[in-house]
CSV table of C-alpha atoms in Angstrom, one decimal:
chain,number,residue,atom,x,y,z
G,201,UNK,CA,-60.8,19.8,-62.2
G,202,UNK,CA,-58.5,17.5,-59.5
G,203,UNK,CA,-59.6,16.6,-56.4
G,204,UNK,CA,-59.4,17.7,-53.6
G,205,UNK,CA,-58.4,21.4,-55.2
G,206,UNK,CA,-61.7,21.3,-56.5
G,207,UNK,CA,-63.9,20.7,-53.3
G,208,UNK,CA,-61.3,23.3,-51.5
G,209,UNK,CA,-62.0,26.1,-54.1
G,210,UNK,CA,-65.4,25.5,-54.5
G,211,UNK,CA,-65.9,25.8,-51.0
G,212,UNK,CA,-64.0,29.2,-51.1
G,213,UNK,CA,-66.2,30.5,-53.9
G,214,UNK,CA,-69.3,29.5,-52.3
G,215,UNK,CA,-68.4,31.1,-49.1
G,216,UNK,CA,-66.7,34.3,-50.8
G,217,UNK,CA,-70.7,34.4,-51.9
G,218,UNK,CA,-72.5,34.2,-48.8
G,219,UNK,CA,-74.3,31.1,-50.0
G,220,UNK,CA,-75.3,28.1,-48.0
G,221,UNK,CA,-74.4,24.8,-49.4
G,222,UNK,CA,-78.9,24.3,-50.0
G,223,UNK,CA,-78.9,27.6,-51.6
G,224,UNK,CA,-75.4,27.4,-54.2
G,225,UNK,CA,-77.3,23.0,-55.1
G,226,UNK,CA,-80.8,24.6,-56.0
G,227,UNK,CA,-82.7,22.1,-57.5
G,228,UNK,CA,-80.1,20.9,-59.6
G,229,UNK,CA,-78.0,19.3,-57.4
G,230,UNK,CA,-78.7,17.5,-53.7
G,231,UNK,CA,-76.8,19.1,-51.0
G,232,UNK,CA,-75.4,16.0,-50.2
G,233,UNK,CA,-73.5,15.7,-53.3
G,234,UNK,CA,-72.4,19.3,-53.2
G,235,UNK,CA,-70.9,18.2,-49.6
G,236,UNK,CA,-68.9,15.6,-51.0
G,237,UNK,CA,-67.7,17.6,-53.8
G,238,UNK,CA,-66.5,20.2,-51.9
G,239,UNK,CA,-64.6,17.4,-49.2
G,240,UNK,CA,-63.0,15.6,-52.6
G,241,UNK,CA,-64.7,12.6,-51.8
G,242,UNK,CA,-66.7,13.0,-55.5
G,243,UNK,CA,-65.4,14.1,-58.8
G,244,UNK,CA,-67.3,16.9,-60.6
G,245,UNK,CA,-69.3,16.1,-63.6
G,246,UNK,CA,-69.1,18.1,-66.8
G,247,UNK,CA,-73.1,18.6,-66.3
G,248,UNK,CA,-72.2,20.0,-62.6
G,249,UNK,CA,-69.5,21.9,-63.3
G,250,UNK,CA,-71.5,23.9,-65.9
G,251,UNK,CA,-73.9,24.3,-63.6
G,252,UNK,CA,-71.6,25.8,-61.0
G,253,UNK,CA,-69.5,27.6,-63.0
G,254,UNK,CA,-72.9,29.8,-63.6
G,255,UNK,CA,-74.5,29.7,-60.5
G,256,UNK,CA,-71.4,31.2,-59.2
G,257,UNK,CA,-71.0,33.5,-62.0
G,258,UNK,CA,-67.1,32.6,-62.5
G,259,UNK,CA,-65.2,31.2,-65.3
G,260,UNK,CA,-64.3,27.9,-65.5
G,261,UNK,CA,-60.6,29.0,-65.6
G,262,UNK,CA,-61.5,29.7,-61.7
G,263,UNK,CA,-61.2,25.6,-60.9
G,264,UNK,CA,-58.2,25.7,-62.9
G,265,UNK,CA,-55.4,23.5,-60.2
G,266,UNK,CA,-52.5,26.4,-60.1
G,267,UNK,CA,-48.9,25.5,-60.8
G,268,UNK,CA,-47.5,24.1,-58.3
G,269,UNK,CA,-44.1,26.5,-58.3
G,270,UNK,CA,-41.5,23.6,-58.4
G,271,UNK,CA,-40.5,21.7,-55.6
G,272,UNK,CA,-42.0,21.0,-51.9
G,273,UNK,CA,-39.3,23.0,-50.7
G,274,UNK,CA,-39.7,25.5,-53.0
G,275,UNK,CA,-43.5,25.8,-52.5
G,276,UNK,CA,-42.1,25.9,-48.4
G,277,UNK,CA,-39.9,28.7,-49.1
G,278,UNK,CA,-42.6,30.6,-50.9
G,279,UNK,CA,-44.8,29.8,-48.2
G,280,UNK,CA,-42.9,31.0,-44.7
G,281,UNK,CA,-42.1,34.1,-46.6
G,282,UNK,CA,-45.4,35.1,-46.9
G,283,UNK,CA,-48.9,35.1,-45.1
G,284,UNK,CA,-50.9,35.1,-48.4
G,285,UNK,CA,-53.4,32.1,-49.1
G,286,UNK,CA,-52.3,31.8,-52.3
G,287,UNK,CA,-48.8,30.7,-51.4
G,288,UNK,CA,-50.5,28.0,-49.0
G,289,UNK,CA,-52.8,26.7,-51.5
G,290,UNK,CA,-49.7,25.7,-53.8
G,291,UNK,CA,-47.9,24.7,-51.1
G,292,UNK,CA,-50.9,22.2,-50.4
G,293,UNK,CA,-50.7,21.2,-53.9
G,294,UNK,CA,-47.6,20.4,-54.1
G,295,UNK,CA,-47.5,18.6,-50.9
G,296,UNK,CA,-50.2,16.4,-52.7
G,297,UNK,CA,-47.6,15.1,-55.2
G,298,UNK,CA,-44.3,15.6,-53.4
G,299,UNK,CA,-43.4,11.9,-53.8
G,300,UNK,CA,-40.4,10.2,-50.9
G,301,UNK,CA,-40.2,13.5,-49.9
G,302,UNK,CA,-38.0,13.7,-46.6
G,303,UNK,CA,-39.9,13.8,-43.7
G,304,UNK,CA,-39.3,16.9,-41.9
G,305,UNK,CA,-40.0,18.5,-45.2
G,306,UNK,CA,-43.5,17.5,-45.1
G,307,UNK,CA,-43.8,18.2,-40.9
G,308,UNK,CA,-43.2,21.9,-41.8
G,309,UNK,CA,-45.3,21.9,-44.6
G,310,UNK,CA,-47.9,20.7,-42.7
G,311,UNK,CA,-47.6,22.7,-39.6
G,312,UNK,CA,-48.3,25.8,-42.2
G,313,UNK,CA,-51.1,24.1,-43.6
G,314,UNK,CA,-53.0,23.5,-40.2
G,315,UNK,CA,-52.6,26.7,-39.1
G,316,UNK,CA,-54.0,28.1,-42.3
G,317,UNK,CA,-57.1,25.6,-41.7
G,318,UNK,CA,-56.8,26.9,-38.0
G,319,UNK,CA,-57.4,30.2,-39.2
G,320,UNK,CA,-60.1,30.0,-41.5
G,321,UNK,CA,-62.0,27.8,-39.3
G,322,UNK,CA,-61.6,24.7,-41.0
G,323,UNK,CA,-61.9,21.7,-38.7
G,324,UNK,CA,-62.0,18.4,-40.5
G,325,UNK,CA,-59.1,19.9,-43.0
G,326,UNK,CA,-57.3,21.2,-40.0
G,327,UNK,CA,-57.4,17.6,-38.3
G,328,UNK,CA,-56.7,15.8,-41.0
G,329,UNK,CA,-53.0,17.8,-41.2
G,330,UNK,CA,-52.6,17.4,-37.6
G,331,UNK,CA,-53.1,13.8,-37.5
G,332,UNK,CA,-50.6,13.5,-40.1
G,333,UNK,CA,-48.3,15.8,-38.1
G,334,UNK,CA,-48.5,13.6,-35.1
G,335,UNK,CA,-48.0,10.8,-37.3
G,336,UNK,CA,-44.2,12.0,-38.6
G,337,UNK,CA,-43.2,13.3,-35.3
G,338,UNK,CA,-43.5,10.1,-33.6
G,339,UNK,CA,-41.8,8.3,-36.6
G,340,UNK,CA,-39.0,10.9,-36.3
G,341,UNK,CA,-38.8,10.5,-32.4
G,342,UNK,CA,-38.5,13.9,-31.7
G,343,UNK,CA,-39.9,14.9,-28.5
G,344,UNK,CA,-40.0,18.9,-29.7
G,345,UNK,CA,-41.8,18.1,-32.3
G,346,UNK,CA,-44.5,15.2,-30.9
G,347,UNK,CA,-45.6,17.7,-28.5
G,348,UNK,CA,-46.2,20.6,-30.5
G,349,UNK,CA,-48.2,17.9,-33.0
G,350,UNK,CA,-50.2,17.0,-29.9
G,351,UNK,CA,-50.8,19.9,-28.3
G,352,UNK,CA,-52.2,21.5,-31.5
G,353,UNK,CA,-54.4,18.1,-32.1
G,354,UNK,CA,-55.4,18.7,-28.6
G,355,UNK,CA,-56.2,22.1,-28.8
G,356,UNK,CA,-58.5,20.9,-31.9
G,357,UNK,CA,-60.4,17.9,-29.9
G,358,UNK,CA,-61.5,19.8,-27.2
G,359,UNK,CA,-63.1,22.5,-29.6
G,360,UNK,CA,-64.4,19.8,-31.3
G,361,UNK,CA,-66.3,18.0,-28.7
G,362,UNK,CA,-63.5,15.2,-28.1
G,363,UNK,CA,-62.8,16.2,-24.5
G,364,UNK,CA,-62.0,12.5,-23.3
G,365,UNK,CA,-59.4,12.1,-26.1
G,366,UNK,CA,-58.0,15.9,-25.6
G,367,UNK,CA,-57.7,15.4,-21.8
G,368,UNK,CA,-55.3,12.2,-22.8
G,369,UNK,CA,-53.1,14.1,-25.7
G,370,UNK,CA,-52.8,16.7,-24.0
G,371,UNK,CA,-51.6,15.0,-20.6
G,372,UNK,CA,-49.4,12.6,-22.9
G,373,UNK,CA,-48.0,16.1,-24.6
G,374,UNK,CA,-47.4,17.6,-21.3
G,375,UNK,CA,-45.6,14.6,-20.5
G,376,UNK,CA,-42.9,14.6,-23.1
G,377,UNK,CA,-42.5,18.1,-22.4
G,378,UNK,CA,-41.8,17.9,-18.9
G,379,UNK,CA,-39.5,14.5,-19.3
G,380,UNK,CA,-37.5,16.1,-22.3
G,381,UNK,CA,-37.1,19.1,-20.5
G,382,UNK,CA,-38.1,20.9,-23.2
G,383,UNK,CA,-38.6,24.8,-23.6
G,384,UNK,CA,-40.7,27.0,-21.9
G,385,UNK,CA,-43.1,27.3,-24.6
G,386,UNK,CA,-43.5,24.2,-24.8
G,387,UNK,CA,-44.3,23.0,-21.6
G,388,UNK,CA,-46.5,25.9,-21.6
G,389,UNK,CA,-48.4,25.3,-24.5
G,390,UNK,CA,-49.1,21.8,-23.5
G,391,UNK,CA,-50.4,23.0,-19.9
G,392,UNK,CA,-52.7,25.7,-21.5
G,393,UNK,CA,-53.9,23.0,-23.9
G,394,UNK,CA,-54.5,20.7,-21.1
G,395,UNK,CA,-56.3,23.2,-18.3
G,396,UNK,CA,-58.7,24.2,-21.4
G,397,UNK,CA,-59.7,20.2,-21.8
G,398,UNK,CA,-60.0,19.8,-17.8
G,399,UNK,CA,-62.0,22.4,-17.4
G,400,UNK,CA,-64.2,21.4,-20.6
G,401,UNK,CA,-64.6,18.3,-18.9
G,402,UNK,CA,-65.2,19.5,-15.6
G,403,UNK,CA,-62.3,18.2,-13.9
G,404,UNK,CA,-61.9,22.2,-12.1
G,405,UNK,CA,-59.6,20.7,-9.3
G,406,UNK,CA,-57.2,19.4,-12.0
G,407,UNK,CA,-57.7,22.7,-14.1
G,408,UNK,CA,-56.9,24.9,-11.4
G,409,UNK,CA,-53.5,22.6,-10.2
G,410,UNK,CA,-52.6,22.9,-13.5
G,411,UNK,CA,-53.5,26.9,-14.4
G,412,UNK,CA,-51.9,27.8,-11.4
G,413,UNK,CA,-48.5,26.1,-12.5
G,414,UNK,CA,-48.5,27.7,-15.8
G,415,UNK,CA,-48.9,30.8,-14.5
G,416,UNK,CA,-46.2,30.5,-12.3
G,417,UNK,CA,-43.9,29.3,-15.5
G,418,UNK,CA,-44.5,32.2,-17.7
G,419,UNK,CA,-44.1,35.0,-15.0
G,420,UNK,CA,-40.9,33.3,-14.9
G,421,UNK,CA,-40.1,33.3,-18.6
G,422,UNK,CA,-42.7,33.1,-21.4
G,423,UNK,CA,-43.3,36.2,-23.9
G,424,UNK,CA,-45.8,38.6,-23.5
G,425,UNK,CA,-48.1,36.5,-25.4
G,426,UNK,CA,-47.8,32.9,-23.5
G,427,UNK,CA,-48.1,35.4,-20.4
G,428,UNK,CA,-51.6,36.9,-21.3
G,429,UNK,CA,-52.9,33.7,-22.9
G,430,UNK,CA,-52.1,31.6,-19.0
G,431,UNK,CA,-53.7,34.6,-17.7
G,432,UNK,CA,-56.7,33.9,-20.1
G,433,UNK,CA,-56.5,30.4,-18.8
G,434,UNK,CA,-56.4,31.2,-15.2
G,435,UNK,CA,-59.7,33.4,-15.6
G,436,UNK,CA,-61.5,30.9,-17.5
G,437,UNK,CA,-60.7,28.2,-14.4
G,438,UNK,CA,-62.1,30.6,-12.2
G,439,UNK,CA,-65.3,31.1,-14.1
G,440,UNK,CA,-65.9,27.6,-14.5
G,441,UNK,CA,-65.5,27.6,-10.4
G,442,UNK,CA,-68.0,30.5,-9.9
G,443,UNK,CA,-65.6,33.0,-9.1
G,444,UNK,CA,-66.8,35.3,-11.8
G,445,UNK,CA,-64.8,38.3,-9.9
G,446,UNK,CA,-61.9,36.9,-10.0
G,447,UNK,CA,-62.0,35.5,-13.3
G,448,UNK,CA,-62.7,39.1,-14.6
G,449,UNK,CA,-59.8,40.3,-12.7
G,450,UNK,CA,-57.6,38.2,-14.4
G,451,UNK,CA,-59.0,38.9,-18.1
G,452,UNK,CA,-58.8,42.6,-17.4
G,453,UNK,CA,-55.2,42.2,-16.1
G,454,UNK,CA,-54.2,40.3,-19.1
G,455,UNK,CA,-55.7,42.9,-21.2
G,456,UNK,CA,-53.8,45.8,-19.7
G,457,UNK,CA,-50.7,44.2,-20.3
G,458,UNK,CA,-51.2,43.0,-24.1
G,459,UNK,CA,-50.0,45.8,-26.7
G,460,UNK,CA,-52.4,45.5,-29.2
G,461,UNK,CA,-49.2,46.0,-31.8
G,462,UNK,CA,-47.6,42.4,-29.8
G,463,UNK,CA,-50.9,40.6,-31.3
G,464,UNK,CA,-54.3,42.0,-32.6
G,465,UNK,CA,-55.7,39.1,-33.1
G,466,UNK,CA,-55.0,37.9,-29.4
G,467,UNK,CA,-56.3,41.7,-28.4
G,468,UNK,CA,-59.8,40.7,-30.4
G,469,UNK,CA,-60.1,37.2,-29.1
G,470,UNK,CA,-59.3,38.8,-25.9
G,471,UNK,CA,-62.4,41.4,-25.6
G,472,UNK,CA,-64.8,38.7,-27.0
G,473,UNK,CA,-63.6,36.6,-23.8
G,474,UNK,CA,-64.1,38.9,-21.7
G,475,UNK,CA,-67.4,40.3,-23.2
G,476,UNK,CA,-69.3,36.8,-22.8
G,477,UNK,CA,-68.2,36.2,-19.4
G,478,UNK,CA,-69.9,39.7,-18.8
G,479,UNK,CA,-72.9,38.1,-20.3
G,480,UNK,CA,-72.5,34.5,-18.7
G,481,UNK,CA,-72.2,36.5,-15.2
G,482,UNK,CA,-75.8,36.4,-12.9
G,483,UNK,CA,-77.1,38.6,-13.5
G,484,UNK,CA,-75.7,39.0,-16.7
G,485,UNK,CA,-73.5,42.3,-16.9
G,486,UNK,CA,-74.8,44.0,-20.3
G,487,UNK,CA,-73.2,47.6,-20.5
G,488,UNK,CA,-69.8,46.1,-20.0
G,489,UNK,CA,-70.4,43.6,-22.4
G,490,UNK,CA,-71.5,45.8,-24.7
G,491,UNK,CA,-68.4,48.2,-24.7
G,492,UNK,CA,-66.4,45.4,-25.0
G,493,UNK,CA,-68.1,43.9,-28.5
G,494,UNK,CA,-68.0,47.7,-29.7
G,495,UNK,CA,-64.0,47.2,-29.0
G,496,UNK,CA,-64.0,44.7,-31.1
G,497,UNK,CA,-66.3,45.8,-33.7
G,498,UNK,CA,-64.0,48.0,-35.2
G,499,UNK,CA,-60.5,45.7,-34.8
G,500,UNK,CA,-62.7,43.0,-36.6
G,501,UNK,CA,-61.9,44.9,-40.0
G,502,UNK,CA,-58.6,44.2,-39.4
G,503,UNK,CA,-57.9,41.2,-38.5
G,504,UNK,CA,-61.1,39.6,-38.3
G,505,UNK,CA,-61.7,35.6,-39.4
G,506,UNK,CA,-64.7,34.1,-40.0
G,507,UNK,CA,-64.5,32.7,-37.0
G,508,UNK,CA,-64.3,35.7,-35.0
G,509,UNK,CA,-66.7,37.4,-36.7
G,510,UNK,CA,-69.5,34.7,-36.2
G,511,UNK,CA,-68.7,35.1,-32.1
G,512,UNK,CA,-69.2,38.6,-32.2
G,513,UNK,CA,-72.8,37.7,-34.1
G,514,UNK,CA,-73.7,35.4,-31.3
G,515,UNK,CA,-72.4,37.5,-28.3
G,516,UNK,CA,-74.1,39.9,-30.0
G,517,UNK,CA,-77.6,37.7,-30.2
G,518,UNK,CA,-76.7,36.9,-26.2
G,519,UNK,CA,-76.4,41.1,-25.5
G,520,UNK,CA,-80.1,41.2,-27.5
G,521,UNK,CA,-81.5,38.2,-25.4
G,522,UNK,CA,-80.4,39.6,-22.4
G,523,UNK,CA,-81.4,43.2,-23.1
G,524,UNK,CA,-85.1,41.8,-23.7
G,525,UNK,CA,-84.6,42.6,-27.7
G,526,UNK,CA,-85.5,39.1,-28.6
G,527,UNK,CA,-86.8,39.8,-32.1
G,528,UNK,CA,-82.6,41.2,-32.6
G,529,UNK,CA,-81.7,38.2,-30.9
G,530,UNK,CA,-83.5,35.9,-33.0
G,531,UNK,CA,-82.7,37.5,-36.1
G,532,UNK,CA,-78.8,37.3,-35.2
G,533,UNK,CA,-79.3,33.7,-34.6
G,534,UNK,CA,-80.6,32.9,-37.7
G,535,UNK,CA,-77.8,34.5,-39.8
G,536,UNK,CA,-75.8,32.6,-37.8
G,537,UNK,CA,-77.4,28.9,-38.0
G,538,UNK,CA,-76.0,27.9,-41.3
G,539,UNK,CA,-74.0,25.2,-42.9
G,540,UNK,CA,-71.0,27.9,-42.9
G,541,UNK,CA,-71.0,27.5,-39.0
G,542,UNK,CA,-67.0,27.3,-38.2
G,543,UNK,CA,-67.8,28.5,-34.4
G,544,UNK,CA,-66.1,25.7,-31.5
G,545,UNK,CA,-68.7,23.0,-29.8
G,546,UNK,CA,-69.1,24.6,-27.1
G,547,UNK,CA,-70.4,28.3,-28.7
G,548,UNK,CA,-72.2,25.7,-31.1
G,549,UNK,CA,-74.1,24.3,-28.1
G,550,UNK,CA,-74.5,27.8,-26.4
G,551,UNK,CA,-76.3,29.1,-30.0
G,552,UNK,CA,-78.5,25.4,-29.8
G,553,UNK,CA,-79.6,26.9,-25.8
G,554,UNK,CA,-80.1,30.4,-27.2
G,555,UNK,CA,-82.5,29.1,-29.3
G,556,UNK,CA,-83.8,26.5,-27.0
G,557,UNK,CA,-84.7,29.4,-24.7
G,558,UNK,CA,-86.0,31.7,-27.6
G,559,UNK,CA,-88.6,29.2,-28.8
G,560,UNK,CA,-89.6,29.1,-25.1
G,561,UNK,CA,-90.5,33.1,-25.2
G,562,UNK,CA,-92.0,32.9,-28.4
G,563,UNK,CA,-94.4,30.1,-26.8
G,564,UNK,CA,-93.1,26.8,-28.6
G,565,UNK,CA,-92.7,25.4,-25.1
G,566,UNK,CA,-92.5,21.4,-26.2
G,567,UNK,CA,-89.6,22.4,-28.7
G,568,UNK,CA,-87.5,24.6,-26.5
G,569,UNK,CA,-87.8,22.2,-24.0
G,570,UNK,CA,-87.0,19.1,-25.8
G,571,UNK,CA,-84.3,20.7,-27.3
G,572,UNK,CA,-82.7,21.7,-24.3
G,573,UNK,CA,-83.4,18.2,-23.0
G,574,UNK,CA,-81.0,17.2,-26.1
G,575,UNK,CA,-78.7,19.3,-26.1
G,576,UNK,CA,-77.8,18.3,-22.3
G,577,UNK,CA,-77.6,14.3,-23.1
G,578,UNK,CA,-75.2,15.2,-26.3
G,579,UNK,CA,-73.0,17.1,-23.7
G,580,UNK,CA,-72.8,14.6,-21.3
G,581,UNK,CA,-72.2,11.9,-23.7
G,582,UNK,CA,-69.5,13.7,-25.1
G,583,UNK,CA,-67.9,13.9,-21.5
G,584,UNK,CA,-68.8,17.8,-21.3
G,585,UNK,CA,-70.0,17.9,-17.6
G,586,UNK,CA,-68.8,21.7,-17.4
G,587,UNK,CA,-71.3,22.3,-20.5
G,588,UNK,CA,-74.4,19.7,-19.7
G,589,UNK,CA,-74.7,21.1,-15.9
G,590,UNK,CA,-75.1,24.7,-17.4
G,591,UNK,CA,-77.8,23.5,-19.6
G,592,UNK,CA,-79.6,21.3,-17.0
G,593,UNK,CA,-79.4,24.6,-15.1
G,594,UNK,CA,-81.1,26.0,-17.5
G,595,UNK,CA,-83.9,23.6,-18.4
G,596,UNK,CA,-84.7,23.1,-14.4
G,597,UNK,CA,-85.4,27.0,-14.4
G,598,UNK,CA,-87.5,26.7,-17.9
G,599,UNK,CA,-89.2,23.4,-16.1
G,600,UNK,CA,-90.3,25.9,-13.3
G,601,UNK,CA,-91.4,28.7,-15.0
G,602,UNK,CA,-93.7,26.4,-17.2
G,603,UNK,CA,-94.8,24.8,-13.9
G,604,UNK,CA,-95.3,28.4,-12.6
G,605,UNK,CA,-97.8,29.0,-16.0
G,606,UNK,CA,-99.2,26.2,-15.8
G,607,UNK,CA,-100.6,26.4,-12.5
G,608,UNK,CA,-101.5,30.2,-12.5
G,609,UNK,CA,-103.7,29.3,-15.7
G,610,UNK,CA,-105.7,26.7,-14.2
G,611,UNK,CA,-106.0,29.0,-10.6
């Protein structure tokens, strides 16, 4: 029963169930404690573990830490051969007592590591490895390396929240990129990283310098995938300007020229993009959005993460709201608003205004409002101007309509 395997699978198990973290504690536990269990920060009890072991209905061979196959490098090997989680999680455990292991041993290990928290949606795990990452690369002083660590850490910041310290990774990414003449995708990857921070911040002038230079970088020799994913970028720069036409131009161009067989995942992630600018549009534009989320829908069996899956629910809850079913929309917003939630800040915030403007419907004016009220002071305090101007927007048009009420009532 070591920490931190034990917080890491009891997370899985939990989740694998469908059970919040209130739900899997009961009354035998506090949900507090079960939160620092599952981050290794506590070690289980025997009382707890018996406890879990049959809330869970496992065997307590299921905690059990797995071999750790030999060697860092060997667990490495095992790991870049294959895409299994298995082969990560030893490779995580043996990271955990590789002792004076070199250094660019444990860089690689790590880079598989955070992209298997990536996937699954795991932020604090995934920023822990990425700290570390940036942490060797700068000790071995090589520029390749320091700005793939920072663009990823980047990348994670602004999804985060963190847009002040993503704008200055990025930029300092971008940087070494640029000075160490470093490849294409590199440069690239630290531009993408840094137009999605700008315009996150609201900084659209900057954004659009930027998009419009990684653009012209990949037409002139990135892959088919750094070519979509500018393309992407350009459209989201757009958007954020109020060109919604040309922003959709640009997703639609990018999806014509992705094989779905170069990257399904990027084809998904694609659609969903696409679908909630369709539904971010005024007036919002449904029946497009709605094809779009069936696209996906059935791709999502095949290569869909938690993470993707819970934006389809919510662009899903958006498509309800907008189509006037509010009792869906609320209902898709509940399954959603769990302890489970592994969505980015800013979709975190856009569920937070969904409901804002659900509890306003349903007649709970003092709550929606307040909460909107909250949710645009937590956005600007965490430098998100792009994200708190949307949701003044919002509450000045809720402000006016209650105004409207209120003085039709008393004529």
């Amino acid at each position: 029963m070591e920490q931190p395997y034990f917080g890491r699978r009891l997370k899985e198990l939990r989740r694998a169930r469908r059970l919040s973290q209130a739900a899997l504690a009961g009354e035998e536990i506090s949900t507090g404690y079960l939160s620092r269990l599952e981050s290794g920060a506590r070690q289980p009890t025997e009382r707890v573990v018996t406890y879990l072991v049959k809330k869970l209905a496992v065997e307590r061979s299921a905690f059990d830490v797995p071999p750790s196959g030999g060697s860092l490098a060997q667990a490495l090997s095992l790991a870049t051969s294959s895409d299994s989680d298995e082969t990560v999680e030893r490779l995580i455990i043996a990271l955990d007592q590789a002792e004076d292991e070199d250094l660019l041993l444990r860089w690689q290990a790590l880079w598989i590591i955070s992209r298997h928290w990536q996937r699954r949606g795991e932020h604090a795990e995934e920023r822990e490895a990425l700290e570390e990452l940036v942490r060797i690369a700068d000790e071995l002083a090589l520029p390749e390396l320091q700005c793939r660590a920072q663009s990823q850490l980047a990348r994670l910041l602004r999804a985060t929240g963190e847009v002040t310290r993503a704008i200055d990774m990025a930029t300092h990414a971008y940087q070494l990129a640029t000075q160490g003449k470093l490849s294409v995708s590199d440069v690239g990857t630290a531009l993408q990283t840094l137009v999605a921070a700008e315009a996150e911040a609201g900084r659209l002038p900057d954004a659009r310098a930027h998009v419009d230079e990684l653009v012209a970088l990949v037409e002139n020799g990135g892959s088919e995938v750094m070519r979509t994913e500018a393309l992407w970028s350009a459209a989201t720069v757009r958007f954020r300007q109020g060109d919604h036409e040309r922003a959709r131009e640009f997703l639609e161009r990018a999806m014509n020229e992705l094989d779905s067989r170069v990257d399904l995942t990027l084809w998904v992630r694609l659609r969903l993009a696409t679908a909630s600018l369709c539904l971010q549009t005024e007036p919002p534009l449904t029946t497009l959005g709605r094809a779009y989320l069936q696209e996906v829908e059935g791709a999502l069996a095949l290569v869909g993460t938690s993470v993707m899956r819970q934006e389809l629910l919510m662009l899903q809850a958006y498509l309800a709201f907008h189509e006037g079913r509010y009792e869906d929309a609320r209902a898709a917003h509940d399954e959603l608003n769990c302890d489970d939630m592994r969505m980015t800040y800013r979709d975190r915030i856009r569920l937070s205004i969904l409901d804002s403007q659900l509890l306003l419907l349903e007649g709970d004016e003092e709550r929606g409002l307040g909460q909107l009220r909250e949710l645009g002071e937590q956005a600007r305090q965490a430098s998100n101007i792009d994200l708190a101007a949307d949701i003044w927007r919002i509450l000045a048009g809720a402000l006016e309509t209650s105004r409207q009420r209120r003085s039709a009532a008393e004529g």
